[in-house]
Short mmCIF file of C-alpha atoms and ligand atoms in Angstrom, two decimals:
data_model
loop_
_atom_site.label_atom_id
_atom_site.label_comp_id
_atom_site.label_asym_id
_atom_site.label_seq_id
_atom_site.Cartn_x
_atom_site.Cartn_y
_atom_site.Cartn_z
CA MET A 1 11.05 -31.46 40.99
CA ILE A 2 9.14 -28.26 40.19
CA ALA A 3 5.39 -28.71 40.47
CA LEU A 4 3.39 -27.85 37.37
CA LYS A 5 0.73 -25.19 37.62
CA TYR A 6 -2.56 -27.07 37.90
CA ILE A 7 -4.96 -25.87 35.20
CA GLN A 8 -8.36 -27.08 34.12
CA PRO A 9 -8.84 -29.09 30.90
CA PHE A 10 -10.36 -27.02 28.11
CA SER A 11 -11.49 -27.18 24.51
CA LEU A 12 -11.30 -24.57 21.78
CA LYS A 13 -12.95 -24.16 18.41
CA LEU A 14 -10.77 -24.07 15.30
CA ASP A 15 -12.32 -22.67 12.13
CA LEU A 16 -10.72 -24.98 9.56
CA ARG A 17 -11.36 -22.51 6.73
CA THR A 18 -9.90 -19.36 8.31
CA GLY A 19 -7.52 -20.86 10.89
CA ILE A 20 -9.00 -18.69 13.62
CA ILE A 21 -8.98 -20.25 17.10
CA GLY A 22 -11.71 -19.18 19.51
CA PRO A 23 -11.19 -18.13 22.17
CA CYS A 24 -7.73 -16.83 21.33
CA ASN A 25 -5.62 -15.01 23.90
CA ARG A 26 -2.59 -14.12 21.77
CA TYR A 27 -2.81 -12.59 18.30
CA ILE A 28 0.25 -11.50 16.31
CA GLN A 29 0.19 -9.64 13.02
CA ARG A 30 3.43 -9.32 11.07
CA ARG A 31 3.80 -6.71 8.39
CA LEU A 32 6.69 -6.51 5.97
CA SER A 33 8.17 -3.69 8.09
CA ASP A 34 8.42 -6.17 11.00
CA MET A 35 10.76 -8.30 8.87
CA ALA A 36 13.29 -5.69 7.81
CA GLY A 37 16.08 -7.16 5.69
CA MET A 38 14.77 -10.74 5.74
CA TYR A 39 13.88 -10.89 2.05
CA ALA A 40 16.78 -11.19 -0.37
CA ASP A 41 15.54 -8.49 -2.77
CA HIS A 42 16.01 -5.24 -0.84
CA ALA A 43 14.78 -3.08 -3.73
CA GLY A 44 11.65 -5.25 -3.93
CA GLU A 45 11.20 -4.85 -0.18
CA GLN A 46 11.39 -1.04 -0.43
CA LYS A 47 8.87 -1.06 -3.29
CA ALA A 48 6.42 -3.20 -1.28
CA LEU A 49 6.89 -0.98 1.79
CA GLN A 50 6.08 2.12 -0.26
CA GLY A 51 3.11 0.27 -1.74
CA GLY A 52 1.47 -0.02 1.69
CA ASP A 53 3.53 -2.31 3.95
CA PRO A 54 1.47 -5.50 3.48
CA VAL A 55 0.38 -7.81 6.31
CA VAL A 56 2.45 -10.90 5.48
CA TYR A 57 1.08 -13.24 8.14
CA GLU A 58 -1.07 -13.56 11.25
CA VAL A 59 -0.80 -15.91 14.22
CA TYR A 60 -3.58 -17.06 16.56
CA GLN A 61 -2.37 -18.74 19.73
CA TYR A 62 -3.91 -20.01 22.93
CA ASP A 63 -1.48 -19.27 25.75
CA VAL A 64 -1.18 -21.46 28.84
CA PRO A 65 1.52 -21.10 31.53
CA ASN A 66 4.97 -21.32 29.89
CA ASP A 67 5.94 -24.28 32.04
CA ASN A 68 7.72 -27.47 31.08
CA GLY A 69 4.99 -30.05 30.42
CA GLN A 70 2.42 -27.63 29.00
CA LEU A 71 1.64 -27.31 25.27
CA LEU A 72 0.79 -24.27 23.13
CA ILE A 73 -1.86 -24.44 20.41
CA VAL A 74 -1.36 -22.11 17.44
CA THR A 75 -2.46 -21.44 13.89
CA SER A 76 -0.63 -19.34 11.33
CA VAL A 77 -2.11 -17.67 8.25
CA ILE A 78 0.39 -16.56 5.59
CA HIS A 79 -1.23 -14.34 2.98
CA PRO A 80 -0.26 -14.87 -0.66
CA GLY A 81 2.28 -12.59 -2.31
CA ARG A 82 5.94 -12.10 -3.14
CA ILE A 83 8.68 -9.66 -2.30
CA GLY A 84 10.62 -9.58 -5.54
CA GLN A 85 10.69 -13.24 -6.57
CA GLU A 86 10.60 -14.54 -2.99
CA TYR A 87 7.29 -15.82 -1.67
CA HIS A 88 5.69 -14.47 1.51
CA MET A 89 7.14 -16.32 4.50
CA THR A 90 7.45 -16.25 8.28
CA LYS A 91 10.48 -14.78 10.02
CA GLY A 92 11.54 -18.26 11.06
CA HIS A 93 13.23 -19.21 14.31
CA TYR A 94 15.03 -21.73 16.44
CA HIS A 95 13.32 -22.54 19.68
CA ALA A 96 15.18 -20.79 22.49
CA ARG A 97 15.19 -24.16 24.23
CA ARG A 98 16.77 -26.05 21.34
CA ASP A 99 15.67 -29.49 22.63
CA THR A 100 11.98 -28.90 21.87
CA ALA A 101 10.04 -30.21 18.85
CA GLU A 102 6.89 -28.99 17.10
CA VAL A 103 4.13 -30.44 14.90
CA TYR A 104 2.47 -28.55 12.05
CA VAL A 105 -0.69 -29.71 10.22
CA GLY A 106 -1.66 -28.11 6.90
CA LEU A 107 -5.25 -26.79 6.79
CA GLN A 108 -5.58 -24.61 3.69
CA GLY A 109 -3.51 -23.57 0.69
CA GLN A 110 -0.09 -24.58 -0.55
CA GLY A 111 3.03 -24.03 1.46
CA TYR A 112 6.54 -25.14 2.21
CA LEU A 113 8.42 -25.77 5.41
CA LEU A 114 12.11 -24.83 5.32
CA LEU A 115 14.35 -26.25 8.05
CA CYS A 116 18.00 -25.92 8.97
CA THR A 117 20.38 -26.71 11.80
CA GLU A 118 23.35 -24.86 13.26
CA GLU A 119 25.52 -27.78 12.06
CA GLY A 120 24.71 -27.06 8.40
CA GLY A 121 21.71 -29.36 7.93
CA SER A 122 19.03 -28.20 5.50
CA LYS A 123 15.68 -29.65 4.51
CA SER A 124 12.45 -28.56 2.83
CA MET A 125 9.05 -30.17 2.52
CA PRO A 126 5.74 -29.17 0.93
CA ILE A 127 2.65 -28.74 3.12
CA GLU A 128 -0.88 -29.04 1.76
CA PRO A 129 -4.16 -29.61 3.61
CA GLY A 130 -3.76 -32.78 5.67
CA THR A 131 0.05 -32.85 5.66
CA ILE A 132 1.50 -33.44 9.13
CA THR A 133 5.09 -32.29 9.54
CA TYR A 134 7.32 -33.09 12.49
CA ILE A 135 9.96 -30.50 13.34
CA PRO A 136 12.52 -32.27 15.50
CA PRO A 137 14.48 -30.55 18.29
CA TYR A 138 17.42 -28.38 17.08
CA TRP A 139 15.87 -27.53 13.67
CA ALA A 140 15.08 -23.91 12.82
CA HIS A 141 11.83 -23.60 10.89
CA ARG A 142 10.24 -21.14 8.48
CA THR A 143 7.03 -21.54 6.45
CA VAL A 144 6.37 -20.11 2.99
CA ASN A 145 3.16 -19.56 1.03
CA VAL A 146 3.76 -20.67 -2.57
CA GLY A 147 0.09 -20.54 -3.61
CA SER A 148 -2.40 -17.87 -4.63
CA GLU A 149 -4.62 -18.15 -1.52
CA ASP A 150 -3.95 -18.05 2.21
CA PHE A 151 -1.66 -20.81 3.45
CA ILE A 152 -2.98 -21.89 6.86
CA PHE A 153 -1.49 -24.42 9.25
CA PHE A 154 -2.06 -25.60 12.79
CA GLY A 155 0.76 -26.22 15.27
CA VAL A 156 1.46 -27.60 18.73
CA TYR A 157 4.70 -27.07 20.66
CA PRO A 158 6.06 -27.12 24.22
CA ALA A 159 5.03 -24.04 26.18
CA ASP A 160 8.56 -23.45 27.48
CA ALA A 161 10.20 -23.64 24.01
CA GLY A 162 10.57 -19.87 23.54
CA HIS A 163 11.76 -18.29 20.28
CA ASP A 164 15.23 -17.33 19.11
CA TYR A 165 14.71 -15.03 16.12
CA GLY A 166 18.14 -13.39 16.32
CA THR A 167 20.12 -16.31 14.88
CA ILE A 168 17.96 -16.36 11.74
CA GLU A 169 17.97 -12.55 11.51
CA SER A 170 21.74 -12.61 11.38
CA ASP A 171 22.40 -15.84 9.42
CA GLY A 172 19.28 -16.34 7.29
CA PHE A 173 18.27 -19.76 5.96
CA PRO A 174 20.53 -21.75 3.60
CA MET A 175 17.79 -21.80 0.94
CA LEU A 176 15.44 -19.21 -0.58
CA LEU A 177 12.11 -20.18 -2.09
CA VAL A 178 11.52 -18.10 -5.22
CA GLU A 179 9.21 -18.10 -8.20
CA ARG A 180 10.94 -19.15 -11.45
CA ASP A 181 8.76 -19.37 -14.59
CA GLY A 182 5.70 -19.71 -12.36
CA VAL A 183 7.18 -22.59 -10.37
CA PRO A 184 8.30 -22.51 -6.70
CA THR A 185 12.04 -23.10 -6.86
CA LEU A 186 14.62 -23.56 -4.09
CA ILE A 187 17.88 -21.73 -4.66
CA PRO A 188 20.93 -21.36 -2.38
CA ASN A 189 20.89 -18.20 -0.27
CA PRO A 190 24.02 -16.29 -1.32
CA SER A 191 24.14 -14.36 1.98
CA HIS A 192 23.56 -17.32 4.30
CA GLY A 193 25.70 -16.98 7.43
CA ARG A 194 27.40 -13.85 6.10
CA ARG A 195 25.70 -11.04 7.96
C1 F6R B 201 5.84 -21.63 17.17
C2 F6R B 201 5.85 -21.74 15.70
C3 F6R B 201 4.77 -21.06 14.91
C4 F6R B 201 5.33 -19.72 14.42
C5 F6R B 201 4.42 -18.95 13.47
C6 F6R B 201 5.03 -17.63 13.04
O1 F6R B 201 6.99 -22.15 17.72
O2 F6R B 201 6.73 -22.30 15.09
O3 F6R B 201 3.62 -20.86 15.64
O4 F6R B 201 5.63 -18.93 15.57
O5 F6R B 201 4.20 -19.73 12.32
O6 F6R B 201 6.35 -17.77 12.61
P1 F6R B 201 7.52 -16.95 13.34
O7 F6R B 201 7.42 -17.25 14.81
O8 F6R B 201 8.78 -17.50 12.75
O9 F6R B 201 7.30 -15.50 13.08
ZN1 ZN B 202 8.44 -23.01 16.38
#
């Protein structure tokens, strides 16, 4: 058995309004240019890039050793907006270690969680403040802001989970979340699994 690194208990402060964790030792900002080709509307993507390459989302994480047994604490802030008809979203990923789960808790705004499996499973669920979602092992996950303000959620996941972005970059998700007549609408992704 490998011994866990012995660390001291700690507490952090989470600003429930902004999602910012203090102290925070890992901050990630993703602009549209960091998500090349992930939105279905490539002309819309080019237009948004020329219009200033918006910050789509930000992540505040507290890193501990990436050992089995440890947990990572994280908040994500997805800013409102659309690329074409598709709402701002995260890149989405499988955990590199597929047998690891994750919990998200909605803090602010209106969002959706999209999930899929490599066996063809697909699921979506709304997240609003107070919603707790459980992402089981083996499910890829992406979050989407369908509202007009920041969509903010808190998460906890195993520190050795890791992230596999490549599978989603090449296959996409089975469903797209688009605005139709002002309403968030799920439609099949015509290029799912085709790239
Ligand atoms: C961690 C996790 C979240 C996301 C974050 C950004 O496993 O699921 O903290 O990392 O919401 O999304 P991605 O990682 O897909 O860019
Ligand atoms: Zn995850």
